[in-house]
mmCIF file of C-alpha atoms and ligand atoms in Angstrom:
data_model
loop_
_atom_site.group_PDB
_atom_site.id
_atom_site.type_symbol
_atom_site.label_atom_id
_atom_site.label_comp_id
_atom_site.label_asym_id
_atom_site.label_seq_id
_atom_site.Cartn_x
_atom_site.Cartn_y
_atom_site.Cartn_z
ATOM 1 C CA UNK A 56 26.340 19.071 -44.764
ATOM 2 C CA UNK A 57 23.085 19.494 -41.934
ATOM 3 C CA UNK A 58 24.377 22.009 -39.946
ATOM 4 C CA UNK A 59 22.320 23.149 -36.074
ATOM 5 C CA UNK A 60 23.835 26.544 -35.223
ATOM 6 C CA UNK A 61 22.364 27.317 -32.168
ATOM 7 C CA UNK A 62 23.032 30.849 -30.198
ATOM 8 C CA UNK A 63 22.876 33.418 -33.338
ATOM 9 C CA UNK A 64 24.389 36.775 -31.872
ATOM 10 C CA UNK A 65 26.800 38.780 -32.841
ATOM 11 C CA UNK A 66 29.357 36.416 -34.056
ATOM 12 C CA UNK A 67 26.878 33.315 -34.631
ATOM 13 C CA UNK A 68 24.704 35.185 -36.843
ATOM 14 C CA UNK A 69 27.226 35.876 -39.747
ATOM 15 C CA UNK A 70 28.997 32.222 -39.121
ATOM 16 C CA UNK A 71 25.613 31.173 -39.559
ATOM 17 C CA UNK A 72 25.037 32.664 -43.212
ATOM 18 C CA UNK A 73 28.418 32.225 -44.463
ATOM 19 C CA UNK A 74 27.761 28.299 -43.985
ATOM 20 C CA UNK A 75 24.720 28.703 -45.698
ATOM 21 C CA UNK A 76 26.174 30.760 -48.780
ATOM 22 C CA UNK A 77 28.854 27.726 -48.742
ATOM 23 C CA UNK A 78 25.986 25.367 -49.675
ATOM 24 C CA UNK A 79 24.995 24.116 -46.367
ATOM 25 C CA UNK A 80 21.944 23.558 -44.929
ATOM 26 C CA UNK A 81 21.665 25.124 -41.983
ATOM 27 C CA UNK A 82 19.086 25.060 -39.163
ATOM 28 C CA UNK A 83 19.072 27.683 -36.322
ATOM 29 C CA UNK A 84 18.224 28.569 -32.977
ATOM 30 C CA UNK A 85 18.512 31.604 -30.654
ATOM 31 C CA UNK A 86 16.045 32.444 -27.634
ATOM 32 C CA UNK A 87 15.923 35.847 -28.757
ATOM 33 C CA UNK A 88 17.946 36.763 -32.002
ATOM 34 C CA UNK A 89 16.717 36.688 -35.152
ATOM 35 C CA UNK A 90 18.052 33.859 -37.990
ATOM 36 C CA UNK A 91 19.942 35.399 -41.327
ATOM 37 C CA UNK A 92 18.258 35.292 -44.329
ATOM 38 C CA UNK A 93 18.361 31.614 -45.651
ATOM 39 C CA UNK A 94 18.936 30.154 -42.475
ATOM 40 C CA UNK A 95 16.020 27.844 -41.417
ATOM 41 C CA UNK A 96 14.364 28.746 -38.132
ATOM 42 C CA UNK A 97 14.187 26.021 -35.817
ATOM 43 C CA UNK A 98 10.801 26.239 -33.549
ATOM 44 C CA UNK A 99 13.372 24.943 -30.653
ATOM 45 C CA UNK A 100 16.610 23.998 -29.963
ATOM 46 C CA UNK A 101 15.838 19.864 -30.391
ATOM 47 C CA UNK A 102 14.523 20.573 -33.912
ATOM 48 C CA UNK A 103 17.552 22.396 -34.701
ATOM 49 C CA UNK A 104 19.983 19.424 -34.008
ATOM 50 C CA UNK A 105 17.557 16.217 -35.198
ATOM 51 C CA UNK A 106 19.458 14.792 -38.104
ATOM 52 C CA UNK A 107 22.120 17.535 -38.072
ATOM 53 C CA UNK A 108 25.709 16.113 -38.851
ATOM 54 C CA UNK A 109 27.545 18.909 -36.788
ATOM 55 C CA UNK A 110 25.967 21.148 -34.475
ATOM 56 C CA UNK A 111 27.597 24.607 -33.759
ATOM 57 C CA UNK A 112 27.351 26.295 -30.735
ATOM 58 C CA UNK A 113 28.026 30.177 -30.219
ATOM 59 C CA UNK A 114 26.945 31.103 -26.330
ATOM 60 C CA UNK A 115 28.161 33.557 -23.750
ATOM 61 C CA UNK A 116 29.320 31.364 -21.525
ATOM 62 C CA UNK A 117 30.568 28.295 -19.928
ATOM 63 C CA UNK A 118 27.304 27.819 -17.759
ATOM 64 C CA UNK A 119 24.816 28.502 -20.622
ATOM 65 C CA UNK A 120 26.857 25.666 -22.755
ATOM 66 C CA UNK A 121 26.193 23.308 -20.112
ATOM 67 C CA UNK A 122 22.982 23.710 -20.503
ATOM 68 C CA UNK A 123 22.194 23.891 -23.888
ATOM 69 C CA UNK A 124 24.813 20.580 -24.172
ATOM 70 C CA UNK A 125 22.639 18.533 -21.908
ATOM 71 C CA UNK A 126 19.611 19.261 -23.940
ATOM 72 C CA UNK A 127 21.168 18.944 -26.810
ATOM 73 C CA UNK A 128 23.404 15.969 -26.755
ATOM 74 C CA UNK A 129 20.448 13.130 -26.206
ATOM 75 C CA UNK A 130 18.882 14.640 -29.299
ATOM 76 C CA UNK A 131 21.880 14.415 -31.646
ATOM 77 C CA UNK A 132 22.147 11.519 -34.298
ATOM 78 C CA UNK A 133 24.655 8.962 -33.232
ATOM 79 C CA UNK A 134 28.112 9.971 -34.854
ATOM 80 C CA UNK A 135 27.109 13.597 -35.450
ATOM 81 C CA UNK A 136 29.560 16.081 -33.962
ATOM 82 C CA UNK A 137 29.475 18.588 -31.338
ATOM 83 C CA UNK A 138 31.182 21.529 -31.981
ATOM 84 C CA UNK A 139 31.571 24.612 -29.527
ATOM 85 C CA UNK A 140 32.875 28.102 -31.233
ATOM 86 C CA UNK A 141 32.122 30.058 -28.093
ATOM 87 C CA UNK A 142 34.965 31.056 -25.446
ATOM 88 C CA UNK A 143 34.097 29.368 -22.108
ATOM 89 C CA UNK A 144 36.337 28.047 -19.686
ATOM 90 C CA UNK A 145 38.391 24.821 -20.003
ATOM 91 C CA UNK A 146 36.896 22.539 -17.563
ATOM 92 C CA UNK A 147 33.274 22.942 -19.139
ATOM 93 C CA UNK A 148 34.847 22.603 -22.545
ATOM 94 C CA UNK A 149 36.048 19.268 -21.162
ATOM 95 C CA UNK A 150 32.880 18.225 -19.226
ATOM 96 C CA UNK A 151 30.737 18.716 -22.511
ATOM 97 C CA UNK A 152 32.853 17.357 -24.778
ATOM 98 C CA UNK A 153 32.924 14.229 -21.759
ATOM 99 C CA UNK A 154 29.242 14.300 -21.939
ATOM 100 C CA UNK A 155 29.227 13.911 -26.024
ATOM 101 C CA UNK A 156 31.722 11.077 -26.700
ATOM 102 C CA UNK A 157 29.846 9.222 -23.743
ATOM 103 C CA UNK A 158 26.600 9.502 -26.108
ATOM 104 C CA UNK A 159 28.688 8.295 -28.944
ATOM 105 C CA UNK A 160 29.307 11.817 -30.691
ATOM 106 C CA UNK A 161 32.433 13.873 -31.817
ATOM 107 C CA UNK A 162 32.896 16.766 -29.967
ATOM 108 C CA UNK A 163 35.225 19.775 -29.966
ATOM 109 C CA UNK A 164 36.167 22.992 -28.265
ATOM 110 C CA UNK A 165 36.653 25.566 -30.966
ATOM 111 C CA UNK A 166 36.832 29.225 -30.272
ATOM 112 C CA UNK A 167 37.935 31.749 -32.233
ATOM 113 C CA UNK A 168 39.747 34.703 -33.156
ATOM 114 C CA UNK A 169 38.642 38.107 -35.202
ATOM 115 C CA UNK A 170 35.674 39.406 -33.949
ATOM 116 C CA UNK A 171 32.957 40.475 -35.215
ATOM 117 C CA UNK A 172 34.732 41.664 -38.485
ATOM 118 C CA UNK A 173 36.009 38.271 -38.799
ATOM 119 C CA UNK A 174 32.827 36.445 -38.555
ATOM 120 C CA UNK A 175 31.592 38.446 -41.212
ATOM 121 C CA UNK A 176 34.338 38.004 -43.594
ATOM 122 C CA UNK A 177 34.609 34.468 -42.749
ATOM 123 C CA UNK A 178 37.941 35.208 -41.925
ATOM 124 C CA UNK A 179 38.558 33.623 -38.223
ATOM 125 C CA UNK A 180 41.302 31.812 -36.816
ATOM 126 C CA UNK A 181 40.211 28.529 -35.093
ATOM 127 C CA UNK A 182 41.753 27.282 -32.148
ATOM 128 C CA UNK A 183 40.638 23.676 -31.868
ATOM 129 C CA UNK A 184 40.577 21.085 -29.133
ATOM 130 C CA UNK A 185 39.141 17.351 -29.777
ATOM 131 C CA UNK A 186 39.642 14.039 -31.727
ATOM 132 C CA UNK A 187 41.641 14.051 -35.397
ATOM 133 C CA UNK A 188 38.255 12.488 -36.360
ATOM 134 C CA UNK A 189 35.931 14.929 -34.999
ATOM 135 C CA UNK A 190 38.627 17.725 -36.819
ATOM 136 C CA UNK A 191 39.029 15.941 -39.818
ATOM 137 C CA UNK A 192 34.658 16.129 -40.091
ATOM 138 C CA UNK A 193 34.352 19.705 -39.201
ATOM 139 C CA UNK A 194 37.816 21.083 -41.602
ATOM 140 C CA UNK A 195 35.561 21.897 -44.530
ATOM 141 C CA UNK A 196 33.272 24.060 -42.137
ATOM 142 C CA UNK A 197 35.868 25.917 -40.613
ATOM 143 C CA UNK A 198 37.728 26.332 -43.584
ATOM 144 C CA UNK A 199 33.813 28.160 -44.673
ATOM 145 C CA UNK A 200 33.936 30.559 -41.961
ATOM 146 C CA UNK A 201 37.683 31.318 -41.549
ATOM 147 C CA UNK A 202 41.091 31.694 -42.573
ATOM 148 C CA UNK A 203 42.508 28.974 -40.458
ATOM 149 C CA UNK A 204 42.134 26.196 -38.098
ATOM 150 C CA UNK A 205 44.797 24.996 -35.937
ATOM 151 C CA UNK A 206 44.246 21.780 -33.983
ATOM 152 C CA UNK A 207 46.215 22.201 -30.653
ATOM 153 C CA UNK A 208 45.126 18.834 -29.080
ATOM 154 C CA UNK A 209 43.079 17.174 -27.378
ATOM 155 C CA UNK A 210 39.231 18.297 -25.503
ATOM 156 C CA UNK A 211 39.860 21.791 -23.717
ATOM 157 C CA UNK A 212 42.940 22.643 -25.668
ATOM 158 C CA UNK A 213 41.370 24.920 -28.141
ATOM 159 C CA UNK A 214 40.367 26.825 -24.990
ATOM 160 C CA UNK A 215 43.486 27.009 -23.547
ATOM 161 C CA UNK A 216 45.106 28.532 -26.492
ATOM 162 C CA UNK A 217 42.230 31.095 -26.627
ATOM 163 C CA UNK A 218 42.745 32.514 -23.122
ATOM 164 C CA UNK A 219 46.802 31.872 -23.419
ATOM 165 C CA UNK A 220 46.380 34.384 -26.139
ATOM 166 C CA UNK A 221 44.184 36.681 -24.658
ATOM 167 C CA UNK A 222 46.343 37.454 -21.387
ATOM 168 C CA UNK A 223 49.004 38.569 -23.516
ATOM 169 C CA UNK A 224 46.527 40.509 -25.702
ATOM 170 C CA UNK A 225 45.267 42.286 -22.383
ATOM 171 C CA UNK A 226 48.533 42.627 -21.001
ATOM 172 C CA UNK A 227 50.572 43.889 -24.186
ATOM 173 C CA UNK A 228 47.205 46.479 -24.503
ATOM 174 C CA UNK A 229 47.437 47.579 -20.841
ATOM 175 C CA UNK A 230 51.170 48.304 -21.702
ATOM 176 C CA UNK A 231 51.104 49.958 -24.864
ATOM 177 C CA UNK A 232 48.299 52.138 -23.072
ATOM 178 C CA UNK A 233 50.527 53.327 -20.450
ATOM 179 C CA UNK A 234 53.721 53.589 -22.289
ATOM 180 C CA UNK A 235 51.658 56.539 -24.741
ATOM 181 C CA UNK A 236 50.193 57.517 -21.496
ATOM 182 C CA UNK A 237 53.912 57.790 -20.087
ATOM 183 C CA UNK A 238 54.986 59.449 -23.521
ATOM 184 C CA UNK A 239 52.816 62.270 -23.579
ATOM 185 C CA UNK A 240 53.891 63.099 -19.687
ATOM 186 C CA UNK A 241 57.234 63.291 -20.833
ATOM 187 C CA UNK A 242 56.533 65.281 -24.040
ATOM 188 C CA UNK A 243 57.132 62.918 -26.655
ATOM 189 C CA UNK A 244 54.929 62.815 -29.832
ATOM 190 C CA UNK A 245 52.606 59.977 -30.041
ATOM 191 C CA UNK A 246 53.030 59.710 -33.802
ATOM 192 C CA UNK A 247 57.094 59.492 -33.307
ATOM 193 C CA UNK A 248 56.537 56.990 -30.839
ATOM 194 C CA UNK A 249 54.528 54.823 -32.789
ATOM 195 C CA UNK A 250 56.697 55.514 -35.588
ATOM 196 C CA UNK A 251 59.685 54.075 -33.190
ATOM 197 C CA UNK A 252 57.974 51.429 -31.016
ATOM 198 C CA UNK A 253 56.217 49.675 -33.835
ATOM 199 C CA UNK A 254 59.494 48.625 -35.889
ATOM 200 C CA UNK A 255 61.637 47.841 -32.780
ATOM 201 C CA UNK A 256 61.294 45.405 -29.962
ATOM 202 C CA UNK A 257 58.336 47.039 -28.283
ATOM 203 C CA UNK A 258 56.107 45.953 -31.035
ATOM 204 C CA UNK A 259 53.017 43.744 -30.748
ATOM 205 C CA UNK A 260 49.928 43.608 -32.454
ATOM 206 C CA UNK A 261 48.180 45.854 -29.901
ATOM 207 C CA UNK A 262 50.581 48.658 -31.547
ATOM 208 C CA UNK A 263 51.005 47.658 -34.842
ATOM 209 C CA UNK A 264 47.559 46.194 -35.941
ATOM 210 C CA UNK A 265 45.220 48.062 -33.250
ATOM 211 C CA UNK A 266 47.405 51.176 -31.949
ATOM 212 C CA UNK A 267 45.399 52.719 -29.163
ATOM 213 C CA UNK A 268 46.062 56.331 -30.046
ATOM 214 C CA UNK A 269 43.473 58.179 -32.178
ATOM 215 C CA UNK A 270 44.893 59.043 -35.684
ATOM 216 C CA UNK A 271 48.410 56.967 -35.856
ATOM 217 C CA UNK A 272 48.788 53.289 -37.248
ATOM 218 C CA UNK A 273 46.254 51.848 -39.234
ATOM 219 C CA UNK A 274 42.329 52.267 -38.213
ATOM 220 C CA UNK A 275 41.333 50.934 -35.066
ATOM 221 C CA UNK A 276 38.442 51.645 -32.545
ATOM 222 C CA UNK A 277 40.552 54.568 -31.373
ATOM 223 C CA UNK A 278 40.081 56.418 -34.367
ATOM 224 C CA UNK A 279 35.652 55.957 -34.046
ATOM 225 C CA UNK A 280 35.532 57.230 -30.497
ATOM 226 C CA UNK A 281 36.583 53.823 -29.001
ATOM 227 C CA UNK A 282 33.678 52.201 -30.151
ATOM 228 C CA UNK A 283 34.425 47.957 -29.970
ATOM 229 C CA UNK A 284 35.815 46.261 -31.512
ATOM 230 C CA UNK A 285 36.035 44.402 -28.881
ATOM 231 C CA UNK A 286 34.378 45.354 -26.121
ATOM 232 C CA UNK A 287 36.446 46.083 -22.418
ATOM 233 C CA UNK A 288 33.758 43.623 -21.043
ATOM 234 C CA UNK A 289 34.611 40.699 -23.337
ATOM 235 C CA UNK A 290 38.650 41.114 -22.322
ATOM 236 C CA UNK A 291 37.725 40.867 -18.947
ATOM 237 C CA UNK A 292 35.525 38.142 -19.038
ATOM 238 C CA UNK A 293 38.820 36.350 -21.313
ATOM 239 C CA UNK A 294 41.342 37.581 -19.046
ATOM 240 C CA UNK A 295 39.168 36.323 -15.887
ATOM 241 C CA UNK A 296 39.109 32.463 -17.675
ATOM 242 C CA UNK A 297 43.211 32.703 -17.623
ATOM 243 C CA UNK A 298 42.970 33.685 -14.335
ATOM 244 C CA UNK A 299 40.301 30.817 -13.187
ATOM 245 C CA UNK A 300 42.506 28.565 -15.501
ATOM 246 C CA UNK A 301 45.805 29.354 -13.654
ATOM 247 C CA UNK A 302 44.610 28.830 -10.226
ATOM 248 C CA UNK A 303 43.507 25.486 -11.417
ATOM 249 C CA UNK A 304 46.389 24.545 -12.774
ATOM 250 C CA UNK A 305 48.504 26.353 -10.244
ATOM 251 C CA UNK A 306 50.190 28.650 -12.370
ATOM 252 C CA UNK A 307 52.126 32.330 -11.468
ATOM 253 C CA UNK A 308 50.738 34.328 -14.139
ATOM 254 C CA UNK A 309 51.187 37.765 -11.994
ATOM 255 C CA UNK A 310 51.128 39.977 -15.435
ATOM 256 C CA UNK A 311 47.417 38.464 -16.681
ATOM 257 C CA UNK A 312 46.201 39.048 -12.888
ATOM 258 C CA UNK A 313 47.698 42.630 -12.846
ATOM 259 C CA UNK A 314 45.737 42.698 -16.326
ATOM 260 C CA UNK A 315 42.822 42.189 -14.850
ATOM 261 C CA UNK A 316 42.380 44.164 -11.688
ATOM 262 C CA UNK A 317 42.771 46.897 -14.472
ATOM 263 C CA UNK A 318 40.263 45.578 -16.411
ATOM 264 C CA UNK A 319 38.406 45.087 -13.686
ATOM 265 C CA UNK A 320 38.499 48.540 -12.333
ATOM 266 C CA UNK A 321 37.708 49.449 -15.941
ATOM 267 C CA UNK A 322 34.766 47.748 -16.328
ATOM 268 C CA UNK A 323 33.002 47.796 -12.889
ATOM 269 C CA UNK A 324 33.916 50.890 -11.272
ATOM 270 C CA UNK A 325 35.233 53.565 -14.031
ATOM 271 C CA UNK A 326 33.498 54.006 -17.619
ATOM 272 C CA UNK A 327 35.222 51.337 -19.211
ATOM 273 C CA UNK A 328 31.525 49.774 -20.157
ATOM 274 C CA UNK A 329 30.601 49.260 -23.354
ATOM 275 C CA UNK A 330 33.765 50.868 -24.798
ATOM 276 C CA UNK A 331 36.644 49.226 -26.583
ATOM 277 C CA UNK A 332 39.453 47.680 -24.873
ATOM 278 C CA UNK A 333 41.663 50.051 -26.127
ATOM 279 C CA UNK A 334 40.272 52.921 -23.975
ATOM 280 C CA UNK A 335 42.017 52.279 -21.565
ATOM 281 C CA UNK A 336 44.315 54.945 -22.831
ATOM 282 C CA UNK A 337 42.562 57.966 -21.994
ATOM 283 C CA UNK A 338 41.623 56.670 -18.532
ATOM 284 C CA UNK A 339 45.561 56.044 -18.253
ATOM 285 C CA UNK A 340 45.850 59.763 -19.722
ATOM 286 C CA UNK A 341 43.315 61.521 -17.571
ATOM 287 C CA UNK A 342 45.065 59.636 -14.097
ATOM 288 C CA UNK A 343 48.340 60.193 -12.331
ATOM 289 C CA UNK A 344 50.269 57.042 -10.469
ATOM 290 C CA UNK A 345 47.874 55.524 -8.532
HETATM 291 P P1 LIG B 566 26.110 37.534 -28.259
HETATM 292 O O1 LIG B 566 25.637 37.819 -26.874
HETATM 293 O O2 LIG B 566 25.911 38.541 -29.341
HETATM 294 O O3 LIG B 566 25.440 36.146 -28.773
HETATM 295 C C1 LIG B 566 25.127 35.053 -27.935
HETATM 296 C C2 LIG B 566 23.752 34.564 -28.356
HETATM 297 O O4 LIG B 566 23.425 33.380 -27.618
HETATM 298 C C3 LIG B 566 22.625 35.577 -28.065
HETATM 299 O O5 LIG B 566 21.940 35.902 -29.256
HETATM 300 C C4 LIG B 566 21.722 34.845 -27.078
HETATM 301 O O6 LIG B 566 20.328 35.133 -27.250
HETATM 302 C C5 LIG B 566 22.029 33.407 -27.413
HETATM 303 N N1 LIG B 566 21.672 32.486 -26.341
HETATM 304 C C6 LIG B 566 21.918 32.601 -25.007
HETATM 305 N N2 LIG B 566 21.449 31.527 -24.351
HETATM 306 C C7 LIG B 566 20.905 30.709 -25.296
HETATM 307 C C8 LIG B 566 20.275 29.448 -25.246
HETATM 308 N N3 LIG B 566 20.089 28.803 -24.081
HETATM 309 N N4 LIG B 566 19.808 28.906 -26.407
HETATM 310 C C9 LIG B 566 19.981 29.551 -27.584
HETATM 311 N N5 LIG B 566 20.582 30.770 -27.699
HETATM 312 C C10 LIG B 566 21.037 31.319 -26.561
HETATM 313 O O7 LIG B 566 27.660 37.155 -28.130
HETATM 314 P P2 LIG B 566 28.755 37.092 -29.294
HETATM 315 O O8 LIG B 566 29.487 38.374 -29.372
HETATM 316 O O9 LIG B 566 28.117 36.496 -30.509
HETATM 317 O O10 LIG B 566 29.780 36.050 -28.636
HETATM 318 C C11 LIG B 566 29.513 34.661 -28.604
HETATM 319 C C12 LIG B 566 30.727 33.946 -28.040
HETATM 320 O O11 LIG B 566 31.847 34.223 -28.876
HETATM 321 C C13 LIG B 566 31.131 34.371 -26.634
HETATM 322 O O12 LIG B 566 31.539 33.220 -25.926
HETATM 323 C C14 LIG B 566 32.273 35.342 -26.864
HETATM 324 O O13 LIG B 566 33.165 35.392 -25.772
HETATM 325 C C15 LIG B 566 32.920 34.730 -28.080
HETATM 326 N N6 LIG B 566 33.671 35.694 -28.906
HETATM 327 C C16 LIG B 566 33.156 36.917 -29.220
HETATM 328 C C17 LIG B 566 33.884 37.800 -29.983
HETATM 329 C C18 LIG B 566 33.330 39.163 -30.337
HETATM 330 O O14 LIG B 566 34.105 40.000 -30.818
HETATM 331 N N7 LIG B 566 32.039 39.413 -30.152
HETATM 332 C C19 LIG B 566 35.153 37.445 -30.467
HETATM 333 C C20 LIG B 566 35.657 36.164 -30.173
HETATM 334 C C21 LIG B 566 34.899 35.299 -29.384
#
């Protein structure tokens, strides 16, 4: 297939090249990164999406998609497909996928989950809003650069699964943070606890897959200095879109917005910056009750 892949960061980048080593020929475009080897530079973003049958997008947010979408979507061929990997919130996923079928093109919201790690591997989950037609088109592509696509429904859904997921990922974090935090106050060994909590009905996949404590459970960021991973910034921004999303919506989600004031706090105001979500265990460690 003609792939555009415009915004070739972190996470575009690698999607970028594994489409290419799948046989694809891909054309890219970033304002400031640099293309993978074997990916064809576009001089702008129009050249990367003239005559492309799918266009990917990977951008930091919902604002810059906008954008890039309105330049973009004039450009496309008619029938081509507009698909967006980043995570952005659900009413621009819907107003740019709105803006696509209107120009007679597919469009979907697809973001993704597995980092950085999972871009490389081409091992990402897809979580996939938009027409059985537009899915059907872009299968073999996701299938290239991940594990799995699900397709949850129609334009914005994909999003909503993202940042469902996410507020329990930032909630189920904060927890497990503050239950070692809470363990080590009242003298019980963090590898015990682990050894306990992670086969009984406090487990999650913070724990299990990701455990916050240096040296127990498999390796995580804890165990390189809380280095991301996933970065405290990127939660919040996530856990900020379920919060946006639920005052849309009108929904009582008091555990995501408890989630993130902390993440908040984290972030702006402590040294959360920079380091991996996870860290919020030694900021739980080095504080008493608030
Ligand atoms: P990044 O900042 O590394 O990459 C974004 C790229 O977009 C940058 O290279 C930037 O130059 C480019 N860009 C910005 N505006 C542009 C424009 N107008 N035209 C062309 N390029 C433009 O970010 P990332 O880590 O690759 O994340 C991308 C998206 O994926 C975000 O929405 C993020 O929330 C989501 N995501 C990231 C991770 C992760 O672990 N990094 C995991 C899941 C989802």
């Amino acid at each position: 297939m003609k792939i555009g892949f415009i915004g070739l960061g972190n996470m575009g980048a690698p999607m970028a090249a594994n489409l290419m080593r799948a046989g694809h020929t891909v054309t890219g475009f970033d304002l400031v990164a640099p293309c993978p080897e074997g990916v064809h530079k576009a001089q702008d973003v129009l050249e990367a999406v003239r005559g492309a049958d799918v266009v990917l997008t990977m951008l930091p947010n919902g604002a810059i998609l906008r954008d890039v979408a309105a330049q973009v979507i004039p450009a496309m061929q008619a029938g081509a497909v507009l698909c967006d990997c980043s995570t952005v919130d659900v009413d621009s996923a819907r107003a740019v996928a709105d803006l696509a079928v209107a120009a007679g093109l597919g469009a979907l919201d697809a973001p993704v989950s597995g980092g950085v790690g999972g871009a490389a591997a081409g091992t990402l989950t897809f979580m996939v809003g938009g027409s059985d037609a537009a899915f059907a088109t872009v299968l073999p592509l996701f299938e290239s650069m991940g594990q799995k696509a699900v397709h949850c429904g129609a334009a914005g859904a994909g999003q909503a699964a993202k940042i469902c997921n996410n507020m329990i990922l930032g909630a189920t974090m904060a927890v497990t943070c503050e239950a070692f935090a809470l363990a080590d106050k009242l003298g019980l060994d963090r590898a015990r606890m682990f050894d306990v909590v992670s086969t009984s009905s406090g487990y999650s996949w913070s724990m299990n897959a990701y455990c916050p404590a240096p040296g127990i459970g498999p390796q995580s960021p804890a165990d390189n200095d809380y280095k991301p991973g996933f970065a405290a910034e990127l939660m919040l921004k996530d856990l900020r879109l379920s919060q946006q999303a639920a005052e849309a919506v009108d929904a009582d989600t008091p555990m995501g917005a408890r989630a993130t004031e902390l993440y908040t706090a984290f972030v702006e105001s402590e040294d959360g910056k920079g380091r991996d979500f996870s860290a919020l265990l030694p900021r739980f460690v080095a504080r008493g009750r608030a």
